[in-house]
DNA sequence: TTGATTCATGCACAAACAGCAATAATCAAA
DNA sequence: TTTGATTATTGCTGTTTGTGCATGAATCAA
């Protein structure tokens, strides 16, 4: 059983244009070739699709029945194929990007804007999730690319560092530290400290790096989202330790962002993909955009 | 632009069975051939559809997007093709038969029964219409076959005589003629005569044959359908001249059917098809059933 | 009857394709 | 680490399939 698409295509063209000659022209082959293609199809089916003499061509009853189906087939196939070719030629298409919420707010909007310039019309399905979930989404092919926090090494994943996101101290204007140019970890008082939940990658990184220096920190409050922490700070609940990317100094009225030292702790924001998986042209274009970008810290 | 159906089929099989080897088995080719088909398709598209090493095969993001479409294509094509092959092999399918109402009631039911035995599952679209309309339906390919009254010769139509349908005299039991074994045209009185409309083929044939003998007949009542005429006779409105096929003697209580003589006038019932048009296998089976049938008159 | 048009066919050549055998890459088990 | 099993890939070759050119045959119109 060897299905003959050429024959079906020839059939539709002949039926549509009412003759072998015109159909041949449209398909860019000689009329001889078309005759043969149709003959082959008819022989294979054991049916005549056209009643024809040398002077005219007319569908048989069977041909009339088949025409709509054949039209659908030809349409479906050429549409799909052309879509894919277009995809490869012009990086057209859509892809899924998994990204931690903090980066969705920080670097992503700018990149999406740039990407839209390069690949207009492309859609990005954005999956905002925790760093852990992002990595899993990429590993399981739910997302082609991920932006997350560098964590435990995984052989299946390729990770391209984007930038270092330094942890900072956030407090209100009225806080005693508000005019200091830097704050040390040892200055922290547990009483009013807001930290990220220890389920989150940022916290894991922080605890690990502090532990190496023998520092152990715990806050009075734990939250999952950076935005929540900022809200609490603004409301006067306390001070927070958060990545610098959460908020630029001066971005929000009444809230100060002060560098933390002794030691300087950073989380590494990475772009990640599965090593094994070939990116779609759409994702690849995005990947290339980010990969070589020079971040000013 | 030369679309490669084999490649798409290979793609679906590999994706579905998860490997070249199994797919090759299903498609009854060597695994070498499958590798080549997929390579060709990928080269043509400029895209990788699978990430694969020698040990495992996995869809790329693009492949995942394409799979549903490809499935539809393969399904659609094989379904259509198999349907057509089935059509040719087992005379499977449906066709349109145009037929005059009198024959729909008379010979057709029996034939449809016989046809159903030969081609179970086949559907006949029955177009009941006047003889003139039947011929036109066949000429314009609205119907593949027609059963009608032989009329003016037409080069486009092939007509196979089915049987001669003799005109008869129909009256009530109470009619003075009811016991006669035959009635002559000259016996007719115009007063209570019911004849078919002169728009109808039966009437045209009748008038023509009578005219050759110098007889000119007109009735008090004209109807389009034979069944109407019979109803009028039954109701005592008058007597009717109708084809024998309308009613068998004794079929209907209180109505007598008496041969008409001097001259004997017949209408010829024919099976007709367009000379140029090739019949569908379904219609062809029906055609062959009728063509050689011996009618006892 | 002639000429124009259009589908079909004979032939020869080129391209595509399949299969075999061998290779290469990977994973698992020893 | 090595060995073996598994599975995709590649080189090679013979065959099949497909195309185009030139020609033929059928039909319609003038």
XYZ file of C-alpha atoms (C1' of nucleotides) in Angstrom:
654
model
C 0.000 0.000 0.000
C 1.793 3.063 -1.215
C -0.340 6.159 -1.219
C 0.141 8.539 -4.062
C -0.211 12.136 -3.018
C 0.941 13.435 -6.387
C -1.978 11.669 -7.984
C -4.483 13.239 -5.636
C -2.952 16.629 -6.165
C -3.114 16.112 -9.910
C -6.723 15.022 -9.642
C -7.738 18.141 -7.762
C -5.848 20.427 -10.105
C -7.380 18.856 -13.193
C -10.864 18.939 -11.721
C -10.441 22.504 -10.621
C -8.965 23.871 -13.813
C -10.926 21.642 -16.128
C -8.061 20.241 -18.123
C -4.717 18.510 -18.046
C -2.886 21.295 -19.765
C -3.865 24.038 -17.358
C -3.325 21.800 -14.362
C 0.122 20.886 -15.632
C 0.992 24.530 -15.891
C -0.111 25.227 -12.354
C 1.866 22.318 -10.952
C 4.908 23.170 -13.046
C 5.170 19.858 -14.808
C 4.456 18.771 -18.342
C 1.035 17.586 -19.310
C 2.545 14.175 -19.934
C 3.474 13.838 -16.309
C -0.024 14.751 -15.217
C -1.588 12.188 -17.508
C 0.640 9.557 -16.011
C -0.023 10.592 -12.443
C -3.737 10.398 -12.946
C -3.490 7.104 -14.768
C -1.476 5.692 -11.932
C -3.981 6.868 -9.349
C -6.908 5.501 -11.330
C -5.180 2.184 -11.809
C -4.391 1.987 -8.142
C -7.982 2.720 -7.155
C -9.473 0.627 -9.911
C -11.777 3.520 -10.723
C -12.128 6.124 -13.409
C -12.145 9.602 -11.948
C -12.646 11.488 -15.197
C -14.558 10.735 -18.361
C -12.352 12.196 -20.983
C -11.611 12.241 -24.638
C -8.867 14.234 -26.215
C -11.237 17.137 -26.382
C -12.861 17.383 -23.008
C -12.566 16.293 -19.408
C -15.427 15.693 -17.034
C -15.657 14.190 -13.590
C -17.281 10.807 -13.224
C -19.794 10.241 -10.446
C -17.041 8.712 -8.352
C -14.760 11.614 -9.111
C -17.430 14.036 -8.008
C -17.766 12.197 -4.716
C -14.050 12.128 -4.194
C -13.316 15.725 -5.111
C -14.298 17.317 -1.804
C -12.266 14.798 0.138
C -9.335 15.246 -2.169
C -9.569 19.000 -1.812
C -9.428 18.654 1.964
C -6.429 16.375 1.726
C -4.464 18.621 -0.578
C -5.382 21.680 1.437
C -4.496 20.107 4.738
C -1.179 18.806 3.531
C 0.036 21.906 1.747
C -1.101 24.118 4.596
C 0.745 22.054 7.175
C 3.866 21.721 5.114
C 3.992 25.360 4.201
C 3.446 26.249 7.845
C 6.406 24.178 8.887
C 8.665 25.492 6.172
C 7.716 28.989 7.158
C 8.519 28.053 10.733
C 12.014 27.040 9.811
C 12.716 29.837 7.366
C 11.514 32.765 9.407
C 11.660 31.467 12.956
C 7.933 31.694 12.966
C 5.845 29.943 15.586
C 5.230 29.900 19.277
C 6.981 28.319 22.224
C 6.671 27.986 25.953
C 8.975 29.813 28.320
C 8.970 28.982 32.000
C 10.168 31.790 34.244
C 10.342 32.615 37.893
C 7.962 35.455 38.822
C 10.681 37.855 39.873
C 12.284 37.682 36.421
C 8.929 37.937 34.721
C 8.765 41.377 36.220
C 12.417 42.341 35.942
C 14.234 41.384 32.744
C 11.580 39.600 30.774
C 9.423 42.489 29.561
C 12.394 44.089 27.874
C 13.389 40.850 26.168
C 9.906 40.118 25.023
C 9.845 43.553 23.465
C 13.113 42.920 21.654
C 11.954 39.485 20.580
C 8.780 40.940 19.138
C 10.914 43.147 16.923
C 12.902 40.208 15.586
C 10.018 37.789 15.283
C 6.795 39.713 14.914
C 3.734 37.580 15.246
C 5.370 34.946 17.386
C 3.589 34.074 20.576
C 5.300 33.171 23.821
C 3.373 31.014 26.240
C 4.680 32.206 29.604
C 4.661 29.737 32.453
C 5.457 31.568 35.661
C 6.425 29.202 38.409
C 8.972 28.588 41.133
C 12.559 27.917 40.149
C 12.080 24.259 40.953
C 8.980 24.050 38.807
C 10.688 25.884 35.972
C 13.483 23.338 35.877
C 10.985 20.532 35.922
C 8.933 22.065 33.156
C 12.023 22.237 30.986
C 13.096 18.714 31.872
C 9.677 17.348 30.984
C 9.360 19.337 27.776
C 6.473 21.393 29.048
C 8.637 24.389 28.282
C 11.464 24.700 25.801
C 13.289 27.348 27.763
C 13.389 28.341 31.385
C 14.645 31.289 33.386
C 15.372 30.290 36.949
C 17.902 30.299 39.734
C 20.972 28.171 39.328
C 20.639 25.249 41.685
C 21.706 21.675 41.997
C 23.548 20.518 38.934
C 21.572 18.433 36.495
C 23.181 16.598 33.588
C 20.142 16.916 31.413
C 20.080 20.674 31.626
C 22.239 23.260 29.985
C 22.383 26.475 31.984
C 23.533 29.770 30.584
C 24.234 32.380 33.286
C 22.363 35.590 32.674
C 23.449 37.717 35.605
C 24.141 37.657 39.301
C 21.341 38.894 41.451
C 22.724 40.152 44.710
C 20.724 39.924 47.894
C 19.893 43.253 49.482
C 18.331 44.650 52.537
C 14.982 46.412 52.107
C 13.510 48.702 54.711
C 11.357 51.758 55.135
C 12.707 55.306 55.158
C 12.009 55.420 58.861
C 14.183 52.441 59.658
C 17.382 53.124 61.607
C 19.461 51.591 58.805
C 17.855 53.616 56.108
C 20.787 55.917 55.632
C 23.543 53.319 55.814
C 25.423 52.626 52.606
C 25.642 48.954 53.481
C 24.335 46.530 56.028
C 26.034 43.462 57.365
C 24.355 40.120 57.964
C 25.357 40.362 61.573
C 23.399 43.589 61.914
C 20.155 41.741 61.348
C 17.761 41.322 64.172
C 15.432 38.388 63.903
C 12.566 40.374 65.302
C 11.271 42.103 62.206
C 12.982 40.206 59.428
C 11.032 39.084 56.388
C 12.657 36.336 54.355
C 11.644 34.113 51.528
C 10.221 30.700 52.315
C 12.801 27.955 52.547
C 10.916 26.159 49.781
C 12.197 28.716 47.339
C 15.448 28.607 45.446
C 16.514 32.073 46.502
C 16.368 31.030 50.120
C 18.180 27.774 49.518
C 21.039 29.618 47.854
C 21.157 32.132 50.618
C 21.197 29.593 53.423
C 23.896 27.602 51.683
C 26.220 30.530 51.185
C 25.699 31.889 54.681
C 26.234 28.461 56.202
C 29.669 28.354 54.624
C 30.458 31.418 56.741
C 28.861 29.940 59.811
C 25.928 32.293 59.651
C 22.468 31.015 60.298
C 19.591 33.317 59.629
C 15.917 33.004 60.251
C 13.244 35.580 59.909
C 10.153 36.383 61.816
C 8.153 36.172 58.646
C 8.394 33.902 55.656
C 6.727 34.595 52.345
C 6.770 32.882 48.969
C 6.705 35.850 46.670
C 9.052 38.782 46.605
C 6.202 41.111 45.866
C 4.521 40.058 49.080
C 7.641 40.778 51.055
C 7.855 44.253 49.573
C 4.259 44.912 50.457
C 4.939 43.914 54.041
C 7.929 46.197 54.189
C 5.905 49.051 52.809
C 3.221 48.393 55.394
C 5.802 48.707 58.148
C 5.790 45.093 59.224
C 9.542 44.837 59.033
C 12.623 44.643 56.818
C 13.233 42.141 54.054
C 16.134 40.350 52.441
C 15.494 40.039 48.762
C 17.359 39.962 45.462
C 18.348 43.305 44.050
C 16.221 42.668 40.992
C 13.078 42.841 43.086
C 13.145 46.594 43.147
C 15.521 49.305 41.961
C 16.550 51.839 44.561
C 14.106 54.709 44.360
C 11.583 52.751 42.343
C 9.150 52.685 45.177
C 8.383 55.622 47.402
C 9.426 55.182 50.992
C 11.405 52.028 50.554
C 15.184 51.878 50.661
C 17.378 49.197 49.162
C 20.708 48.765 50.898
C 23.562 46.447 49.864
C 24.236 43.537 52.150
C 27.841 42.682 52.941
C 29.885 40.232 54.987
C 29.502 38.218 52.861
C 28.017 39.405 49.590
C 25.465 36.780 48.641
C 24.216 36.329 45.122
C 21.785 34.110 43.410
C 22.628 33.291 39.833
C 19.870 33.792 37.318
C 20.253 31.375 34.431
C 18.632 30.593 31.141
C 18.123 26.867 30.892
C 17.213 24.288 28.279
C 17.313 20.546 28.000
C 20.586 19.442 26.447
C 18.933 16.741 24.393
C 16.091 18.774 23.010
C 16.395 20.664 19.792
C 14.785 24.043 20.077
C 12.050 25.131 17.755
C 13.118 28.007 15.519
C 10.947 30.351 17.553
C 12.546 29.313 20.835
C 15.960 29.279 19.263
C 15.644 32.895 18.245
C 14.756 33.806 21.811
C 17.590 31.707 23.137
C 20.110 33.481 20.946
C 18.765 36.825 21.970
C 19.408 36.129 25.654
C 22.491 33.999 25.408
C 24.854 36.707 24.269
C 23.279 39.590 26.013
C 25.671 41.661 28.129
C 24.027 42.467 31.430
C 25.108 45.540 33.270
C 24.790 44.673 36.918
C 7.321 21.948 -4.220
C 6.948 18.225 -4.059
C 5.131 17.023 -0.997
C 6.327 13.838 0.571
C 3.494 11.801 1.971
C 5.734 8.849 2.749
C 7.759 11.058 5.006
C 4.739 12.239 6.930
C 3.495 8.715 7.273
C 6.892 7.639 8.523
C 6.940 10.508 10.986
C 3.597 9.550 12.471
C 4.501 5.886 12.683
C 7.799 6.602 14.404
C 6.224 9.033 16.831
C 3.411 6.640 17.584
C 5.493 3.525 18.057
C 8.448 5.264 19.586
C 11.137 3.947 17.304
C 12.291 3.398 13.762
C 12.375 -0.349 14.039
C 8.782 -0.810 15.141
C 7.558 1.758 12.678
C 9.417 0.026 9.874
C 7.760 -3.220 10.768
C 4.322 -1.666 10.715
C 4.903 -0.044 7.357
C 6.472 -3.186 5.911
C 9.742 -1.614 4.915
C 13.212 -1.871 6.328
C 14.278 0.483 9.037
C 16.836 1.869 6.614
C 14.088 3.113 4.388
C 12.363 4.823 7.288
C 15.518 6.591 8.313
C 15.861 7.908 4.799
C 12.246 8.986 4.538
C 12.450 10.930 7.736
C 15.773 12.471 6.789
C 14.328 13.574 3.520
C 11.308 15.126 5.170
C 13.441 16.906 7.757
C 15.778 18.190 5.090
C 12.862 19.428 3.052
C 11.334 21.232 6.014
C 14.634 22.439 7.356
C 13.573 21.242 10.787
C 14.404 18.402 13.109
C 11.313 16.462 14.076
C 12.979 14.016 16.436
C 15.881 14.291 18.821
C 17.464 10.938 18.525
C 20.598 9.010 19.230
C 21.057 5.417 18.289
C 19.447 4.474 21.555
C 16.342 6.566 21.842
C 13.947 8.691 19.864
C 12.014 11.669 21.156
C 9.910 14.320 19.507
C 11.279 17.831 19.307
C 9.036 20.747 20.204
C 8.340 21.235 16.512
C 7.602 17.563 16.088
C 5.138 17.688 18.937
C 3.357 20.590 17.286
C 3.276 18.846 13.954
C 2.172 15.436 15.163
C -1.545 16.152 15.481
C -1.649 17.706 12.040
C 0.313 14.837 10.583
C -2.019 12.360 12.214
C -4.981 14.096 10.615
C -3.299 14.045 7.233
C -2.394 10.385 7.331
C -5.815 9.463 8.661
C -7.654 11.513 6.101
C -5.662 10.194 3.196
C -5.724 6.533 4.092
C -9.398 6.685 4.960
C -10.302 8.287 1.639
C -8.125 5.995 -0.389
C -9.293 2.870 1.352
C -12.868 4.034 0.890
C -12.372 4.408 -2.824
C -10.616 1.092 -3.212
C -13.409 -0.546 -1.323
C -15.816 1.203 -3.634
C -14.208 -0.337 -6.675
C -13.622 -3.780 -5.244
C -17.018 -4.452 -3.760
C -19.282 -2.079 -5.664
C -19.711 -0.244 -2.448
C -21.143 3.257 -2.332
C -24.260 5.167 -3.131
C -25.725 6.610 -6.294
C -28.698 8.583 -7.485
C -31.463 7.004 -9.507
C -34.089 9.151 -11.138
C -37.381 7.392 -11.769
C -40.910 8.211 -12.859
C -43.410 7.800 -10.023
C -45.360 4.996 -11.684
C -42.261 2.829 -11.888
C -41.238 3.728 -8.371
C -44.364 1.910 -7.322
C -44.313 -0.844 -9.901
C -40.976 -2.465 -10.731
C -38.591 -0.560 -8.515
C -39.320 -2.027 -5.099
C -38.510 -5.504 -6.330
C -35.261 -4.371 -7.907
C -34.202 -2.463 -4.883
C -34.746 -5.613 -2.867
C -32.605 -7.647 -5.242
C -29.959 -4.946 -5.298
C -29.810 -4.913 -1.535
C -28.954 -8.605 -1.634
C -26.079 -8.052 -4.042
C -24.776 -4.853 -2.509
C -25.767 -4.703 1.114
C -25.176 -1.364 2.701
C -25.383 0.589 -0.519
C -27.741 3.529 -0.499
C -29.813 4.633 -3.435
C -30.853 8.247 -3.564
C -34.184 8.090 -5.343
C -35.244 11.098 -7.363
C -38.859 10.673 -8.376
C -39.802 13.016 -11.150
C -41.557 13.252 -14.498
C -40.078 11.413 -17.447
C -38.820 14.689 -18.843
C -37.174 15.602 -15.578
C -35.651 12.155 -15.271
C -33.952 12.489 -18.622
C -32.676 15.902 -17.699
C -31.372 14.704 -14.377
C -29.378 12.030 -16.146
C -28.131 14.431 -18.796
C -26.938 16.884 -16.188
C -25.335 14.261 -13.982
C -27.764 14.828 -11.164
C -28.543 11.150 -11.461
C -26.378 8.392 -12.833
C -29.294 6.279 -13.962
C -32.864 7.003 -14.917
C -36.016 4.989 -15.422
C -38.384 6.811 -17.705
C -40.534 6.651 -20.811
C -38.783 6.373 -24.123
C -39.239 9.673 -25.885
C -37.479 11.867 -28.362
C -34.139 10.440 -29.322
C -31.115 12.028 -27.659
C -27.570 11.315 -28.757
C -26.179 11.788 -25.307
C -28.375 9.148 -23.765
C -28.195 5.391 -23.940
C -31.600 3.799 -23.427
C -32.104 0.162 -22.559
C -35.714 -1.008 -23.016
C -37.079 -2.595 -19.880
C -40.600 -3.514 -20.946
C -43.618 -2.317 -22.858
C -46.295 -0.813 -20.750
C -49.636 -1.117 -22.539
C -52.342 1.459 -22.062
C -55.513 0.114 -20.542
C -58.983 1.177 -19.710
C -59.844 1.510 -16.035
C -63.418 1.682 -14.772
C -65.617 0.786 -11.850
C -67.427 -2.525 -11.522
C -70.633 -0.716 -12.201
C -69.514 0.648 -15.542
C -71.276 -0.745 -18.637
C -67.909 -1.897 -20.043
C -66.867 -3.672 -16.906
C -67.484 -7.117 -18.258
C -65.998 -6.629 -21.693
C -62.784 -8.438 -22.440
C -61.532 -5.497 -24.448
C -62.454 -1.948 -25.216
C -61.773 -0.040 -28.388
C -60.598 3.566 -28.582
C -63.693 4.347 -30.592
C -65.858 3.196 -27.705
C -64.655 6.053 -25.566
C -67.004 8.843 -24.724
C -65.360 12.098 -23.906
C -67.841 12.806 -21.128
C -66.301 10.955 -18.236
C -62.793 10.252 -19.480
C -59.818 10.845 -17.250
C -56.490 11.137 -19.028
C -52.997 12.148 -18.085
C -51.942 15.729 -18.595
C -50.442 16.458 -21.969
C -47.341 17.615 -20.186
C -46.574 14.039 -19.337
C -44.651 11.582 -21.459
C -47.317 8.905 -21.298
C -49.786 11.277 -22.901
C -47.359 12.428 -25.530
C -46.706 8.858 -26.585
C -50.393 8.092 -26.612
C -51.354 11.114 -28.664
C -48.587 10.404 -31.147
C -49.554 6.792 -31.700
C -53.229 7.552 -31.931
C -52.612 10.406 -34.323
C -50.966 7.969 -36.710
C -54.311 6.190 -36.823
C -56.238 9.367 -37.191
C -57.636 9.208 -33.697
C -57.791 12.276 -31.581
C -58.717 11.838 -27.992
C -59.377 14.290 -25.239
C -60.719 13.694 -21.802
C -62.957 15.598 -19.492
C -60.366 15.459 -16.796
C -56.620 15.745 -16.900
C -54.342 14.775 -14.063
C -50.625 14.601 -13.628
C -50.311 11.485 -11.539
C -51.634 8.039 -12.287
C -52.497 7.528 -8.666
C -54.779 10.548 -8.818
C -56.546 9.158 -11.830
C -57.158 5.873 -10.053
C -58.568 7.699 -7.081
C -60.961 9.566 -9.317
C -62.070 6.331 -10.940
C -62.618 4.762 -7.567
C -64.668 7.743 -6.490
C -66.917 7.295 -9.486
C -65.881 10.402 -11.338
C -65.256 8.493 -14.535
C -63.032 6.057 -16.432
C -59.336 6.411 -16.998
C -56.776 5.497 -19.612
C -53.575 4.532 -17.909
C -50.626 2.225 -18.360
C -51.139 -1.366 -17.293
C -48.406 -1.017 -14.729
C -50.527 1.387 -12.745
C -52.616 -1.382 -11.267
C -52.874 -5.109 -11.733
C -56.333 -6.460 -12.467
C -57.904 -7.329 -9.154
C -55.370 -5.381 -7.126
C -57.900 -2.863 -6.107
C -61.413 -3.692 -5.025
C -64.133 -2.425 -7.349
C -61.867 -1.344 -10.191
C -61.615 -3.226 -13.445
C -58.699 -3.042 -15.858
C -59.605 -3.782 -19.457
C -57.266 -4.031 -22.453
C -57.572 -1.307 -25.012
C -57.474 -2.295 -28.666
C -57.660 -0.726 -32.087
C -54.826 0.096 -31.869
C -52.857 -1.336 -29.014
C -50.867 1.557 -27.618
C -47.778 1.075 -25.528
C -45.339 3.279 -23.789
C -41.830 1.945 -23.592
C -40.217 2.010 -20.189
C -36.460 2.376 -20.476
C -33.425 2.435 -18.288
C -31.257 5.339 -19.314
C -27.746 6.632 -18.691
C -25.483 9.200 -20.212
C -23.312 7.613 -22.881
C -20.280 9.603 -21.906
C -20.462 9.074 -18.197
C -18.755 6.185 -16.524
C -20.966 4.693 -13.879
C -19.842 4.380 -10.313
C -19.419 0.760 -9.243
C -22.578 1.045 -7.162
C -24.617 2.322 -10.078
C -22.993 -0.134 -12.420
C -24.114 -3.062 -10.308
C -27.667 -1.749 -10.446
C -27.400 -1.177 -14.155
C -26.296 -4.745 -14.769
C -29.075 -6.052 -12.617
C -31.721 -4.356 -14.750
C -30.095 -4.547 -18.135
C -30.410 -8.281 -18.619
C -33.566 -8.816 -16.704
C -36.289 -10.715 -18.612
C -39.589 -9.053 -18.046
C -42.727 -11.122 -18.304
C -45.305 -8.752 -19.649
C -12.045 17.895 -45.444
C -8.856 20.442 -42.972
C -6.831 22.490 -39.031
C -6.596 23.358 -34.226
C -6.738 21.627 -29.824
C -5.880 18.403 -26.328
C -5.164 13.992 -24.185
C -2.371 9.586 -24.668
C 1.774 6.822 -25.656
C 6.683 5.079 -26.966
C 11.031 5.744 -25.698
C 15.108 7.008 -23.271
C 17.216 8.958 -19.542
C 17.547 10.611 -14.819
C 16.269 10.646 -10.190
C 14.473 8.433 -6.256
C 14.178 4.550 -3.427
C 14.798 0.255 -1.073
C 17.568 -3.240 0.736
C 21.914 -5.306 2.300
C 25.878 -5.078 4.868
C 28.697 -2.638 7.716
C 29.324 1.272 11.000
C 28.694 4.176 14.906
C 26.682 5.513 19.041
C 24.544 4.599 23.288
C 23.095 2.060 27.421
C 23.350 -1.671 30.607
C 25.413 -5.278 32.757
C 29.451 -7.752 34.199
C 36.088 -0.288 32.702
C 34.935 -3.391 29.460
C 31.826 -5.997 26.938
C 27.657 -6.891 24.700
C 23.215 -5.740 23.044
C 20.465 -2.577 20.791
C 19.324 0.663 17.369
C 19.936 4.488 14.229
C 22.984 5.795 10.276
C 25.704 5.394 6.047
C 27.979 3.457 1.674
C 26.883 0.955 -2.032
C 24.197 -1.098 -5.626
C 20.352 -2.601 -8.347
C 15.682 -1.625 -9.414
C 11.775 1.060 -9.736
C 9.552 5.164 -10.644
C 8.934 9.427 -12.835
C 9.783 12.935 -16.352
C 10.191 15.122 -20.762
C 10.389 15.072 -25.688
C 8.493 13.862 -29.757
C 4.766 11.788 -31.789
C 0.199 9.850 -32.239
C -4.767 9.768 -32.004
C -9.220 11.593 -31.176
C -12.470 15.221 -31.315
C -14.578 19.580 -32.635
C -15.193 23.543 -35.576
C -14.914 25.933 -39.711
